[in-house]
mmCIF file of C-alpha atoms and ligand atoms in Angstrom:
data_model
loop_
_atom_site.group_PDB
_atom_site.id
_atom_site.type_symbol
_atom_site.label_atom_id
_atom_site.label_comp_id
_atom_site.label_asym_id
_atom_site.label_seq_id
_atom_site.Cartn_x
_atom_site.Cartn_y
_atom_site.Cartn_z
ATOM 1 C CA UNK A 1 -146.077 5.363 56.686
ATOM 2 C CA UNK A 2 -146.700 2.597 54.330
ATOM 3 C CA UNK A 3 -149.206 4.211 52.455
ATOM 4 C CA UNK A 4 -147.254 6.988 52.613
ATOM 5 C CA UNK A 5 -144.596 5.220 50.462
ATOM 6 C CA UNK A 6 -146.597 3.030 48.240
ATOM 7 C CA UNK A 7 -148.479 6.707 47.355
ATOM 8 C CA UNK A 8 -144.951 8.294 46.771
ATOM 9 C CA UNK A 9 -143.656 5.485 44.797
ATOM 10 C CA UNK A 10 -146.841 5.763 42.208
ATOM 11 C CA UNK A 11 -146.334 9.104 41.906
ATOM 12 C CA UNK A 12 -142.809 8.814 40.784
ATOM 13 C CA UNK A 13 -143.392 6.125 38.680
ATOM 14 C CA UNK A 14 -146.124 7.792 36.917
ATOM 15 C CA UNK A 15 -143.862 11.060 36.704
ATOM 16 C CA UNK A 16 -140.953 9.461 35.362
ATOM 17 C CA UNK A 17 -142.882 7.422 32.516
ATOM 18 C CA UNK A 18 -144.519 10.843 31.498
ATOM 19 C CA UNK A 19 -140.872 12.582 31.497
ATOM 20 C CA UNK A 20 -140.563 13.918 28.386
ATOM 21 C CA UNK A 21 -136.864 15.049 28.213
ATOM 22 C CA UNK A 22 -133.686 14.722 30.338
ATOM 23 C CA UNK A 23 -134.262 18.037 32.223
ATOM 24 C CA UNK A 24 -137.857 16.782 33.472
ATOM 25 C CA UNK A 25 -135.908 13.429 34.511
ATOM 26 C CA UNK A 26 -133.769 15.138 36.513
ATOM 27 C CA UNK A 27 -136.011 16.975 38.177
ATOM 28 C CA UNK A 28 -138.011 13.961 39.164
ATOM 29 C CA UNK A 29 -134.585 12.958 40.625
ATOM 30 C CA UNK A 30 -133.883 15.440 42.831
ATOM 31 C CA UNK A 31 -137.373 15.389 43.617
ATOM 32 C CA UNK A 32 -138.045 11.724 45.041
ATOM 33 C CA UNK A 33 -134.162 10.733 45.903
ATOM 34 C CA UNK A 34 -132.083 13.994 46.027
ATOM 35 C CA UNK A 35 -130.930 14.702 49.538
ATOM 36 C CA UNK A 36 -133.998 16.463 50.528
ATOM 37 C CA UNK A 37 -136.289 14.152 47.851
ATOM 38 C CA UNK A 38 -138.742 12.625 49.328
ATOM 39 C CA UNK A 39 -138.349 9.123 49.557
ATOM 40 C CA UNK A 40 -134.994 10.609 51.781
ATOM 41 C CA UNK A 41 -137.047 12.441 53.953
ATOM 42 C CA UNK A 42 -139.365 9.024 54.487
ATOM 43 C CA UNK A 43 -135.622 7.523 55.402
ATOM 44 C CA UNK A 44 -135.586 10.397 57.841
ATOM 45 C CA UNK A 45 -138.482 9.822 59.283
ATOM 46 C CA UNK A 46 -137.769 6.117 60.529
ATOM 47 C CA UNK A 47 -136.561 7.382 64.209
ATOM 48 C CA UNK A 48 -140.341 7.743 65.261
ATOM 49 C CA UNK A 49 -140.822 3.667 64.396
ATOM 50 C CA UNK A 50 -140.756 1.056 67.289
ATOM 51 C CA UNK A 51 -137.011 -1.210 66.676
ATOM 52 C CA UNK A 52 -139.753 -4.327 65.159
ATOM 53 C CA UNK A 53 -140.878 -1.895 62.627
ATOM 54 C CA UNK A 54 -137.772 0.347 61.582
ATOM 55 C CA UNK A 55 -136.003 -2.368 59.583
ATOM 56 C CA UNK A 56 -138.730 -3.697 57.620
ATOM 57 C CA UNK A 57 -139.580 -0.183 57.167
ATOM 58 C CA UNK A 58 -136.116 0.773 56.275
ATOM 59 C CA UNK A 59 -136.432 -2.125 53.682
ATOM 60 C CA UNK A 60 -139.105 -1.392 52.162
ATOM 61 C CA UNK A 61 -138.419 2.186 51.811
ATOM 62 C CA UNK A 62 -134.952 1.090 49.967
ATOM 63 C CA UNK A 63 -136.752 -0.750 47.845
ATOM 64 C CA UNK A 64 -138.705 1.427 46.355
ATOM 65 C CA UNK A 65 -135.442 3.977 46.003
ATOM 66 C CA UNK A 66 -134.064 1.406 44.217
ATOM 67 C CA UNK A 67 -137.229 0.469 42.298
ATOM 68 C CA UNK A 68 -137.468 4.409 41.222
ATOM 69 C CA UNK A 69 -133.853 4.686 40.319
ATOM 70 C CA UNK A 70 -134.017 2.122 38.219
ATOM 71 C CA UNK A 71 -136.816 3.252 36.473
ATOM 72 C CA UNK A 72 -135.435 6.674 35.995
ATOM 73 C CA UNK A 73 -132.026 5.200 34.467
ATOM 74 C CA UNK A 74 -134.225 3.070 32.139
ATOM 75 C CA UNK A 75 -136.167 5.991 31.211
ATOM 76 C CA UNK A 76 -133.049 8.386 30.849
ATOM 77 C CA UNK A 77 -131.863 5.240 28.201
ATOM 78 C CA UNK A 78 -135.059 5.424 26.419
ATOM 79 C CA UNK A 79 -135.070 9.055 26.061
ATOM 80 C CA UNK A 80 -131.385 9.410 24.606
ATOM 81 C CA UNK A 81 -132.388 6.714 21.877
ATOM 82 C CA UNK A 82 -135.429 8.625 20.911
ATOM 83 C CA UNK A 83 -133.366 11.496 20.956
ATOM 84 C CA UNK A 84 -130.931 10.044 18.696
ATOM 85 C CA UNK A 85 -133.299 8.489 16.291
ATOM 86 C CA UNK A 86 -134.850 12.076 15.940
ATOM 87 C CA UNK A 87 -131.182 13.476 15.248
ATOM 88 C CA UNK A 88 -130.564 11.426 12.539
ATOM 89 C CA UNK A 89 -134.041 11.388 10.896
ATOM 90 C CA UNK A 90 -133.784 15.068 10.881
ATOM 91 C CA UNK A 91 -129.929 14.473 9.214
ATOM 92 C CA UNK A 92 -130.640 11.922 6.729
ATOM 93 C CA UNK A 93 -129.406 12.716 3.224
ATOM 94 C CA UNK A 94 -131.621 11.363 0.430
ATOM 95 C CA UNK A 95 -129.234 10.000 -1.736
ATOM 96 C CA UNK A 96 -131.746 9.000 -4.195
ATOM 97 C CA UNK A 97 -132.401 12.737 -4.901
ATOM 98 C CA UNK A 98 -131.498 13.640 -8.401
ATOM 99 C CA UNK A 99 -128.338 16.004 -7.819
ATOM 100 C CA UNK A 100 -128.796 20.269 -9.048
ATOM 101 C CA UNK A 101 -127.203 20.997 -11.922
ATOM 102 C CA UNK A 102 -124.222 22.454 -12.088
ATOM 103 C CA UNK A 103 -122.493 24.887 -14.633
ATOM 104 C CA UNK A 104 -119.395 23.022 -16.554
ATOM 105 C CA UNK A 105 -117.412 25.937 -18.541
ATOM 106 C CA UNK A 106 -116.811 25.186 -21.917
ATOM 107 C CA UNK A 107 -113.250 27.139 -24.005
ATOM 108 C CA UNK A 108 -114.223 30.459 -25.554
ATOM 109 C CA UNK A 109 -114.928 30.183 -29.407
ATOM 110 C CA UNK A 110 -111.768 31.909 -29.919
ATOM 111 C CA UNK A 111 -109.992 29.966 -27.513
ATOM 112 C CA UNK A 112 -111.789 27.068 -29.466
ATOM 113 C CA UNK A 113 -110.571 27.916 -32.989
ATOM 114 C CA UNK A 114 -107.028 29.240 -31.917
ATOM 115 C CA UNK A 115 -106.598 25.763 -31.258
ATOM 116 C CA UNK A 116 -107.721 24.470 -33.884
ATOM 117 C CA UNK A 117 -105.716 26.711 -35.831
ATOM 118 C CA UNK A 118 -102.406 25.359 -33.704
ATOM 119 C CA UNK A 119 -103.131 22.004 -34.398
ATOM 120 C CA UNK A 120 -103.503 22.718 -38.162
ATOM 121 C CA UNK A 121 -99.672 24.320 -37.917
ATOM 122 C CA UNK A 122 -98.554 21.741 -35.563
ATOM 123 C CA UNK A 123 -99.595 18.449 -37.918
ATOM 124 C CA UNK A 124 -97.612 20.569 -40.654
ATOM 125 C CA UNK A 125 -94.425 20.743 -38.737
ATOM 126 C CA UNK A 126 -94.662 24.516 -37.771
ATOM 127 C CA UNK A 127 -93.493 25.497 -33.753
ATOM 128 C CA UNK A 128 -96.182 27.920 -31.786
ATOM 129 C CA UNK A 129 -94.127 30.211 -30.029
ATOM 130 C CA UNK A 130 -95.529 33.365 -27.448
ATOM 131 C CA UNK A 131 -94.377 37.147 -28.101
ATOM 132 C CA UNK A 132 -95.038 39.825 -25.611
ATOM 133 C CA UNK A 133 -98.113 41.882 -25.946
ATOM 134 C CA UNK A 134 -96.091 45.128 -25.346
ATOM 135 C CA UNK A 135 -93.637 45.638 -28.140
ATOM 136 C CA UNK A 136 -91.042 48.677 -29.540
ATOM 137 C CA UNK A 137 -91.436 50.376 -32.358
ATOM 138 C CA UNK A 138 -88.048 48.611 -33.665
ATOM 139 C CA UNK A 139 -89.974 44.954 -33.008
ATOM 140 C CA UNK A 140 -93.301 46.247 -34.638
ATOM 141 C CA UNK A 141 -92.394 48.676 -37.277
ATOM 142 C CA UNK A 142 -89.090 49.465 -38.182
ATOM 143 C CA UNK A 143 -87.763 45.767 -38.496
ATOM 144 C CA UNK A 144 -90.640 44.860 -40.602
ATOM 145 C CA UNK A 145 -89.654 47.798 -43.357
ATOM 146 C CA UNK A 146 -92.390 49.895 -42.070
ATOM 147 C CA UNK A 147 -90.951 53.209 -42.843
ATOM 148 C CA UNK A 148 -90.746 56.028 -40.568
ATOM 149 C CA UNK A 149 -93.610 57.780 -42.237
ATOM 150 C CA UNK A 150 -95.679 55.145 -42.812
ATOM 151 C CA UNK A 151 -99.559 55.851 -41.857
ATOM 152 C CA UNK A 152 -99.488 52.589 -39.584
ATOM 153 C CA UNK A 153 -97.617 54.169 -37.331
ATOM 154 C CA UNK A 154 -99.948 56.976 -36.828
ATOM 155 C CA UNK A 155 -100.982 57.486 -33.251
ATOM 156 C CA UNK A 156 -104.666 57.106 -34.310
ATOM 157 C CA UNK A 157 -103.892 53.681 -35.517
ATOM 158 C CA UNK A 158 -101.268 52.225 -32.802
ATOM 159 C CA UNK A 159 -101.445 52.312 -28.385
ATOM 160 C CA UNK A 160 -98.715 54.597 -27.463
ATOM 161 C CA UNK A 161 -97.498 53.693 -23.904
ATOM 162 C CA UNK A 162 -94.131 55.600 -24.118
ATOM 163 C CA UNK A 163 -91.998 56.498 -26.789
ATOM 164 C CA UNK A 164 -91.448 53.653 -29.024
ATOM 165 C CA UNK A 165 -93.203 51.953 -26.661
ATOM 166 C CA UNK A 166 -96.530 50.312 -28.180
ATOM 167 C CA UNK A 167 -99.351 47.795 -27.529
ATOM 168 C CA UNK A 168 -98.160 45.492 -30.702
ATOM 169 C CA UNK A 169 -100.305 46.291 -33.529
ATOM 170 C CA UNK A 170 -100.029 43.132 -35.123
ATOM 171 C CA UNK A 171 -98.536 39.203 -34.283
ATOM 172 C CA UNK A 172 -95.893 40.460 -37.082
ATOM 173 C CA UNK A 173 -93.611 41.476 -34.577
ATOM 174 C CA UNK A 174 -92.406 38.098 -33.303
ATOM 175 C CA UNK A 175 -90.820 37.627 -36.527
ATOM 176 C CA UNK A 176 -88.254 39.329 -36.388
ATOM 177 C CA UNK A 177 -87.726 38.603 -32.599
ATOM 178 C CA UNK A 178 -87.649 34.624 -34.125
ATOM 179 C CA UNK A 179 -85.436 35.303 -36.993
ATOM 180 C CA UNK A 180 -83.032 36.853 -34.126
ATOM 181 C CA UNK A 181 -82.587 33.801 -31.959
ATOM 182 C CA UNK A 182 -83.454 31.230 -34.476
ATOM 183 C CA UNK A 183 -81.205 30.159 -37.359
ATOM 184 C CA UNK A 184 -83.463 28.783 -40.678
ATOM 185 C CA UNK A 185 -84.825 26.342 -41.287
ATOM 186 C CA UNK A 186 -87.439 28.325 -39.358
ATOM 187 C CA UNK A 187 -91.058 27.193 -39.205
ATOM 188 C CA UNK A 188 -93.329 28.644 -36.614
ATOM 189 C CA UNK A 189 -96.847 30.450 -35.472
ATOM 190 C CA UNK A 190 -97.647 33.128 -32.891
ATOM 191 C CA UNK A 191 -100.715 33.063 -31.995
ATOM 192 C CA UNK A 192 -102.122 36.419 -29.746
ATOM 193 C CA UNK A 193 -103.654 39.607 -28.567
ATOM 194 C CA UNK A 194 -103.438 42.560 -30.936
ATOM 195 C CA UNK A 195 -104.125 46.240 -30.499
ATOM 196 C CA UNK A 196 -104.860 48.675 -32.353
ATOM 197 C CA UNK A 197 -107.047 52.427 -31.975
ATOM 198 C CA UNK A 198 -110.139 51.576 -33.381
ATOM 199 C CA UNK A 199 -113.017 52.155 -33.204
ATOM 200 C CA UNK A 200 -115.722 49.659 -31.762
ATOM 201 C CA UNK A 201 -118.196 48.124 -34.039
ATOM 202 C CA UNK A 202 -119.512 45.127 -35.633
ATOM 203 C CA UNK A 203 -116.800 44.836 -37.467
ATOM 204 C CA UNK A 204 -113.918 46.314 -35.415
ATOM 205 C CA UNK A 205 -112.296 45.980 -32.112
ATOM 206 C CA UNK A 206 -109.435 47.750 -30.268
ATOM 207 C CA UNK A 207 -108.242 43.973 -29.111
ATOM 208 C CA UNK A 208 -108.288 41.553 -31.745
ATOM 209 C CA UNK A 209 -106.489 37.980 -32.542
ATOM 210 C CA UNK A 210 -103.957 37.285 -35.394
ATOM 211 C CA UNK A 211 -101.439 34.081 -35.857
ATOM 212 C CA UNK A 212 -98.985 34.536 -37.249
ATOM 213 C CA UNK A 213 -96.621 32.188 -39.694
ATOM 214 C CA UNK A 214 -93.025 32.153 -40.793
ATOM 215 C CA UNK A 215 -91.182 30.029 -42.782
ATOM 216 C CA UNK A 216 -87.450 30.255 -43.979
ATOM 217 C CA UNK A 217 -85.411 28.027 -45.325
ATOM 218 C CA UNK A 218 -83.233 27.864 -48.639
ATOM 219 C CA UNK A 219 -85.074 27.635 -51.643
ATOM 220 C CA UNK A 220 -88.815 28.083 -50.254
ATOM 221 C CA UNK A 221 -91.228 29.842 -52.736
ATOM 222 C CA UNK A 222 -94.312 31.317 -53.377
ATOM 223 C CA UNK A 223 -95.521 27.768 -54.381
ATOM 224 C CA UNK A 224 -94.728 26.434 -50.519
ATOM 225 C CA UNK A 225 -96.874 29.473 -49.615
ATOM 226 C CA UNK A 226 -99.899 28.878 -51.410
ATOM 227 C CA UNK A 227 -99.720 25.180 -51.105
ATOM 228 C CA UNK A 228 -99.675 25.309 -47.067
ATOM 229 C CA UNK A 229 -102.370 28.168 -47.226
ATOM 230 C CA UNK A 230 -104.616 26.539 -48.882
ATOM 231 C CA UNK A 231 -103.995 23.299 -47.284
ATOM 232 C CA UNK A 232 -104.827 25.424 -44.005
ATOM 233 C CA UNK A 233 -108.038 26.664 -45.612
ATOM 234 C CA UNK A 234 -109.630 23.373 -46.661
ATOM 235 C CA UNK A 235 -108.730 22.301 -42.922
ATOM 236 C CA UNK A 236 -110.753 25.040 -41.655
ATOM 237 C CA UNK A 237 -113.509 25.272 -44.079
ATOM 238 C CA UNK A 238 -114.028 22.642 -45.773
ATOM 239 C CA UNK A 239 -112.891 21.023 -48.857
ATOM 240 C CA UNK A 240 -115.839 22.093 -50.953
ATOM 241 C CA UNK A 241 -114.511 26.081 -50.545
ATOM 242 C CA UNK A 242 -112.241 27.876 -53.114
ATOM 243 C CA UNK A 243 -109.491 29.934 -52.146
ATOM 244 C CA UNK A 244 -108.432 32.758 -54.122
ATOM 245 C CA UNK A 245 -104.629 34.694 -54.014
ATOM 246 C CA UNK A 246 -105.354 38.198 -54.615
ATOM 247 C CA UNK A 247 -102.262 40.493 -55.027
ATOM 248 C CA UNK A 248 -101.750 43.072 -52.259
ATOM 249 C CA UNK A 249 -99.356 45.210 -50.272
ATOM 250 C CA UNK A 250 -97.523 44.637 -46.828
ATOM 251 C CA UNK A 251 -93.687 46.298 -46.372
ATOM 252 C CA UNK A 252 -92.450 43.377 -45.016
ATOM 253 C CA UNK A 253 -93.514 40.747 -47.971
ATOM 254 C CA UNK A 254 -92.743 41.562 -51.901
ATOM 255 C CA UNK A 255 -94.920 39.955 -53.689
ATOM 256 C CA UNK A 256 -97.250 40.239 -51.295
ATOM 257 C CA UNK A 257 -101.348 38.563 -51.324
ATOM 258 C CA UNK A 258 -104.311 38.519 -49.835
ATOM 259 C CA UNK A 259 -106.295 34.710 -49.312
ATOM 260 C CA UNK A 260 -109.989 35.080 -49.641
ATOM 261 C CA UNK A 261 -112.058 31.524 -49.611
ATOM 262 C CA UNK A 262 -115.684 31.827 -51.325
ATOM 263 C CA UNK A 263 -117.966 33.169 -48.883
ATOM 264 C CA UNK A 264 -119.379 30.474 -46.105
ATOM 265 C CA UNK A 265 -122.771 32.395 -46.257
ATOM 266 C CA UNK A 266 -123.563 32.015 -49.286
ATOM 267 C CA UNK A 267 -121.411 29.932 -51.509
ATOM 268 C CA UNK A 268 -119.955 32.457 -53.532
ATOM 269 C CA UNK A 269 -122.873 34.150 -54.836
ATOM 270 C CA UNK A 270 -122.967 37.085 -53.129
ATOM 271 C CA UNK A 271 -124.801 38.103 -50.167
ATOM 272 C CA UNK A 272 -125.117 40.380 -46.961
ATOM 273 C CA UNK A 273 -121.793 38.570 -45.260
ATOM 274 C CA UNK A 274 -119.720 38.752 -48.709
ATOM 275 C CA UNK A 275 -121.134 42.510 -49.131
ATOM 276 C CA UNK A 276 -122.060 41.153 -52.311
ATOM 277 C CA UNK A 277 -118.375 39.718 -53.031
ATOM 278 C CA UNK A 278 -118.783 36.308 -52.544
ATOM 279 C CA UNK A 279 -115.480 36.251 -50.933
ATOM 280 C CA UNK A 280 -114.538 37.091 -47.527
ATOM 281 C CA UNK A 281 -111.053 37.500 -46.601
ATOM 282 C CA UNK A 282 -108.933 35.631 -44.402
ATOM 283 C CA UNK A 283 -105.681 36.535 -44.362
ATOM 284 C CA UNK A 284 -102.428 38.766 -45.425
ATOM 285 C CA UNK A 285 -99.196 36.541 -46.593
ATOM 286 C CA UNK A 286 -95.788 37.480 -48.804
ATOM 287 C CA UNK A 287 -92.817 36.247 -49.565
ATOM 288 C CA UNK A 288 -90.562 37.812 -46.770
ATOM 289 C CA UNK A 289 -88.848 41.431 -48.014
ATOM 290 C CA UNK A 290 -85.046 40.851 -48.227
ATOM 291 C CA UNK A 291 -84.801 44.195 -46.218
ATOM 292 C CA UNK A 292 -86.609 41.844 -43.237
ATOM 293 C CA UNK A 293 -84.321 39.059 -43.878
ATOM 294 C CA UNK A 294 -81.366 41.307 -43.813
ATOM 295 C CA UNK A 295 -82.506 43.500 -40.934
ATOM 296 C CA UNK A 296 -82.149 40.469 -38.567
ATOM 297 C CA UNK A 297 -78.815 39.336 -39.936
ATOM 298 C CA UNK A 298 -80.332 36.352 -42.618
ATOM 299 C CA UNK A 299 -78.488 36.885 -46.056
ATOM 300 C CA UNK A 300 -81.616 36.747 -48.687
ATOM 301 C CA UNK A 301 -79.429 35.415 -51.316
ATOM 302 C CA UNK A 302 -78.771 32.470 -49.406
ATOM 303 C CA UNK A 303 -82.213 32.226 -47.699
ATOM 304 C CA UNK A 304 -86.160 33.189 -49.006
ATOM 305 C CA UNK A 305 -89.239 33.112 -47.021
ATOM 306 C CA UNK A 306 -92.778 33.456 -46.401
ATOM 307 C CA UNK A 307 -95.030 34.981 -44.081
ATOM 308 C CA UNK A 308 -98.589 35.045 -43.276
ATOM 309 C CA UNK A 309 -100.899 36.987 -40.386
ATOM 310 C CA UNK A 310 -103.961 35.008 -39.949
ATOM 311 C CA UNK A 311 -107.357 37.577 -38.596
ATOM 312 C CA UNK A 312 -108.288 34.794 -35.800
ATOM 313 C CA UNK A 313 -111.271 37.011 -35.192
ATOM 314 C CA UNK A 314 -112.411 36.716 -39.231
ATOM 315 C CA UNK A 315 -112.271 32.863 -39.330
ATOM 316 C CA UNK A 316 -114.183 32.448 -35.774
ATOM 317 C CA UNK A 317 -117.068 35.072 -37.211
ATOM 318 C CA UNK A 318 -117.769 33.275 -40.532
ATOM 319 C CA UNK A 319 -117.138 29.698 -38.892
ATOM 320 C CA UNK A 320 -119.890 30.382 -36.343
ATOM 321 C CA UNK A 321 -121.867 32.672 -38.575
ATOM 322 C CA UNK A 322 -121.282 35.477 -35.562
ATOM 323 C CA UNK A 323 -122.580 38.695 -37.153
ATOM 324 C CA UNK A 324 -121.042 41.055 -34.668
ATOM 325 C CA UNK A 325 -117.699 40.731 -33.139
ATOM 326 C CA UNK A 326 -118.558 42.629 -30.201
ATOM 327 C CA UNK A 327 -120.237 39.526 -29.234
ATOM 328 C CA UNK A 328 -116.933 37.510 -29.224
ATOM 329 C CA UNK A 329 -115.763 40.166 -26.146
ATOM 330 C CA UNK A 330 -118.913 40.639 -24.302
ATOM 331 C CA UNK A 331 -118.503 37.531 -22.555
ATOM 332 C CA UNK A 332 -122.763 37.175 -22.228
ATOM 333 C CA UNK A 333 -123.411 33.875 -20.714
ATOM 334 C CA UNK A 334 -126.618 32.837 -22.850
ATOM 335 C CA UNK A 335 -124.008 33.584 -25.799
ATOM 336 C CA UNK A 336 -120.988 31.532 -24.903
ATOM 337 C CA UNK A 337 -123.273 28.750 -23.665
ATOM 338 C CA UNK A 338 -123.412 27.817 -27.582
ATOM 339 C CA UNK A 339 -120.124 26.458 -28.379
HETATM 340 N N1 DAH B 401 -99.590 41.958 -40.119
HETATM 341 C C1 DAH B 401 -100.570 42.065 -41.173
HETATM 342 C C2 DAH B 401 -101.779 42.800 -40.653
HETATM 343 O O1 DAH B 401 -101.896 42.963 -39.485
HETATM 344 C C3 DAH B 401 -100.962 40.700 -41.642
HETATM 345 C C4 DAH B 401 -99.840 40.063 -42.402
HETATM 346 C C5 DAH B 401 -99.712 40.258 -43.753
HETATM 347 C C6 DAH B 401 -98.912 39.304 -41.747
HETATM 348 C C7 DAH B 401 -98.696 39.689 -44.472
HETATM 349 C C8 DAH B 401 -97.879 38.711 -42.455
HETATM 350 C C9 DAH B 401 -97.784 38.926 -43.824
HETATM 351 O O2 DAH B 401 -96.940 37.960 -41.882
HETATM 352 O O3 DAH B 401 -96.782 38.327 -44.492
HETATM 353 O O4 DAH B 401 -102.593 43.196 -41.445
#
């Protein structure tokens, strides 16, 4: 019976140290000490053994129980650390790594140069004030001493949602919608979306960007407006450019001009930008037409004027050198990545 146990002993031990996971353990468990193990069944077996022999028996059989059991627990330890060491081997984050790269979004360019344009107004005392997108025909057109026959109004030129109901075809509108809640002196822009029934090319877009300006107060002249305008276009292009005030026509502005500055391509000599010019054109301004004045209940003998629409579109183009405009609403990655 000894031999017995000293044979089933080894053969635990060595089955234990070989375990390889908690499962196997367990097994080796039930197998040796479980109730039918067989170091149990050894315990068992004690009843055939003369009174002398049963208790040494009995102790020696315990002791190797024990002797087992404690190797299994220690082995069961040893396991779970392994175990654990593997986890978190398998989990480690290399902070040393260098990290991806992620995309940081950058403004638009003519999100870019409408500010720039704001803060040009704002430094000069002007307010930037929002009109809605959706205008009436009184708002667009008729307030602004755009006659009822007047080709603007055509419905190839202008986004008809209703009946003098329009997508506003230019920032002009919030003037009047100023001069109507706002008592002079008035100074403000209005920077936005425009809309008009174009159609799309290099050069022209249904949705296009104008600011607009306003200034009224007593005793402003056509020498405030060219002063500030060209103030505005050294600011954006440089003090090296001339600016030019070329007569015009708008209904709402008598006189009325038209601001060119000598062409950023070329200098003024002429080339494919300038269509040979060697001025590109930047934007419509006037002194504001009495009829305006009058139409939203400012007396023009008390009060004068002026008025400019800024093409945001035009001065992003020639700052960037952008040769199509389409580009500015295509919204292609590998183009907007530039600015
Ligand atoms: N609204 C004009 C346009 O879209 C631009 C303009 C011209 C605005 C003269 C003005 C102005 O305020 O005084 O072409």
């Amino acid at each position: 019976m000894k031999e017995q146990l000293e044979a089933i002993r080894l053969a635990a031990e060595k089955g234990v140290s070989a375990a390889l996971d908690e499962k196997q353990i367990e097994e080796l468990r039930v197998k040796y000490l479980g109730k039918k193990g067989e170091l149990t069944a050894l315990l068992k077996q004690m009843g055939s053994l003369s009174p002398e022999e049963r208790p040494k028996m009995g102790q020696l059989v315990n002791d190797a129980k024990a002797k087992v059991e404690a190797l299994i627990t220690e082995r069961k330890a040893k396991l779970k650390e392994k175990a654990t060491e593997l986890k978190l081997k398998s989990e480690t984050i290399d902070i040393t790594l260098p990290e991806k790269a992620t995309d940081v979004g950058g403004l638009h360019p003519l999100s870019i140069v409408t500010n720039d344009l704001i803060d040009i107004f704002q430094s000069m005392g002007f307010d930037v004030l929002d009109g809605p997108e959706v205008e009436t025909d009184h708002y667009n057109f008729e307030c602004l001493n755009v006659p009822e026959d007047h080709p603007a109004r055509d419905m190839q030129d202008t986004f008809y949602l209703a009946d003098k109901i329009l997508l506003r075809t230019q920032t002009s509108a919030a003037q009047v919608r100023t001069m109507e809640t706002r008592k002079p002196p008035i100074r403000i822009i209005c920077p936005g979306r425009v809309f008009r029934a174009d159609e799309v090319d290099a050069t022209h877009s249904p949705v296009f960007h104008q600011l607009e300006g306003l200034v009224v107060d007593k005793g402003v002249t056509m020498c405030d407006l060219m002063g500030v305008l060209e103030q505005f276009a050294h600011e954006i292009y440089g003090d090296s450019v001339n600016v030019r005030f070329r007569p015009s026509f708008f209904p709402f502005t008598e006189p009325s001009v038209e601001v060119d500055v000598s062409c950023t391509e070329c200098g003024g000599k002429g080339c494919r930008v300038c269509k040979g010019e060697g001025w590109i054109e930047i934007l419509g301004a006037g002194m504001v037409h009495p009829n305006v004045l009058r139409s939203c209940g400012i007396d023009p003998d008390v009060y004068t004027g002026f008025a400019f629409g800024i093409g945001i579109d035009r001065i992003t183009t020639t700052r960037y050198k952008i040769s199509d405009i389409r580009l500015l609403f295509e919204n292609d990655k590998r183009f907007l990545e530039q600015f």
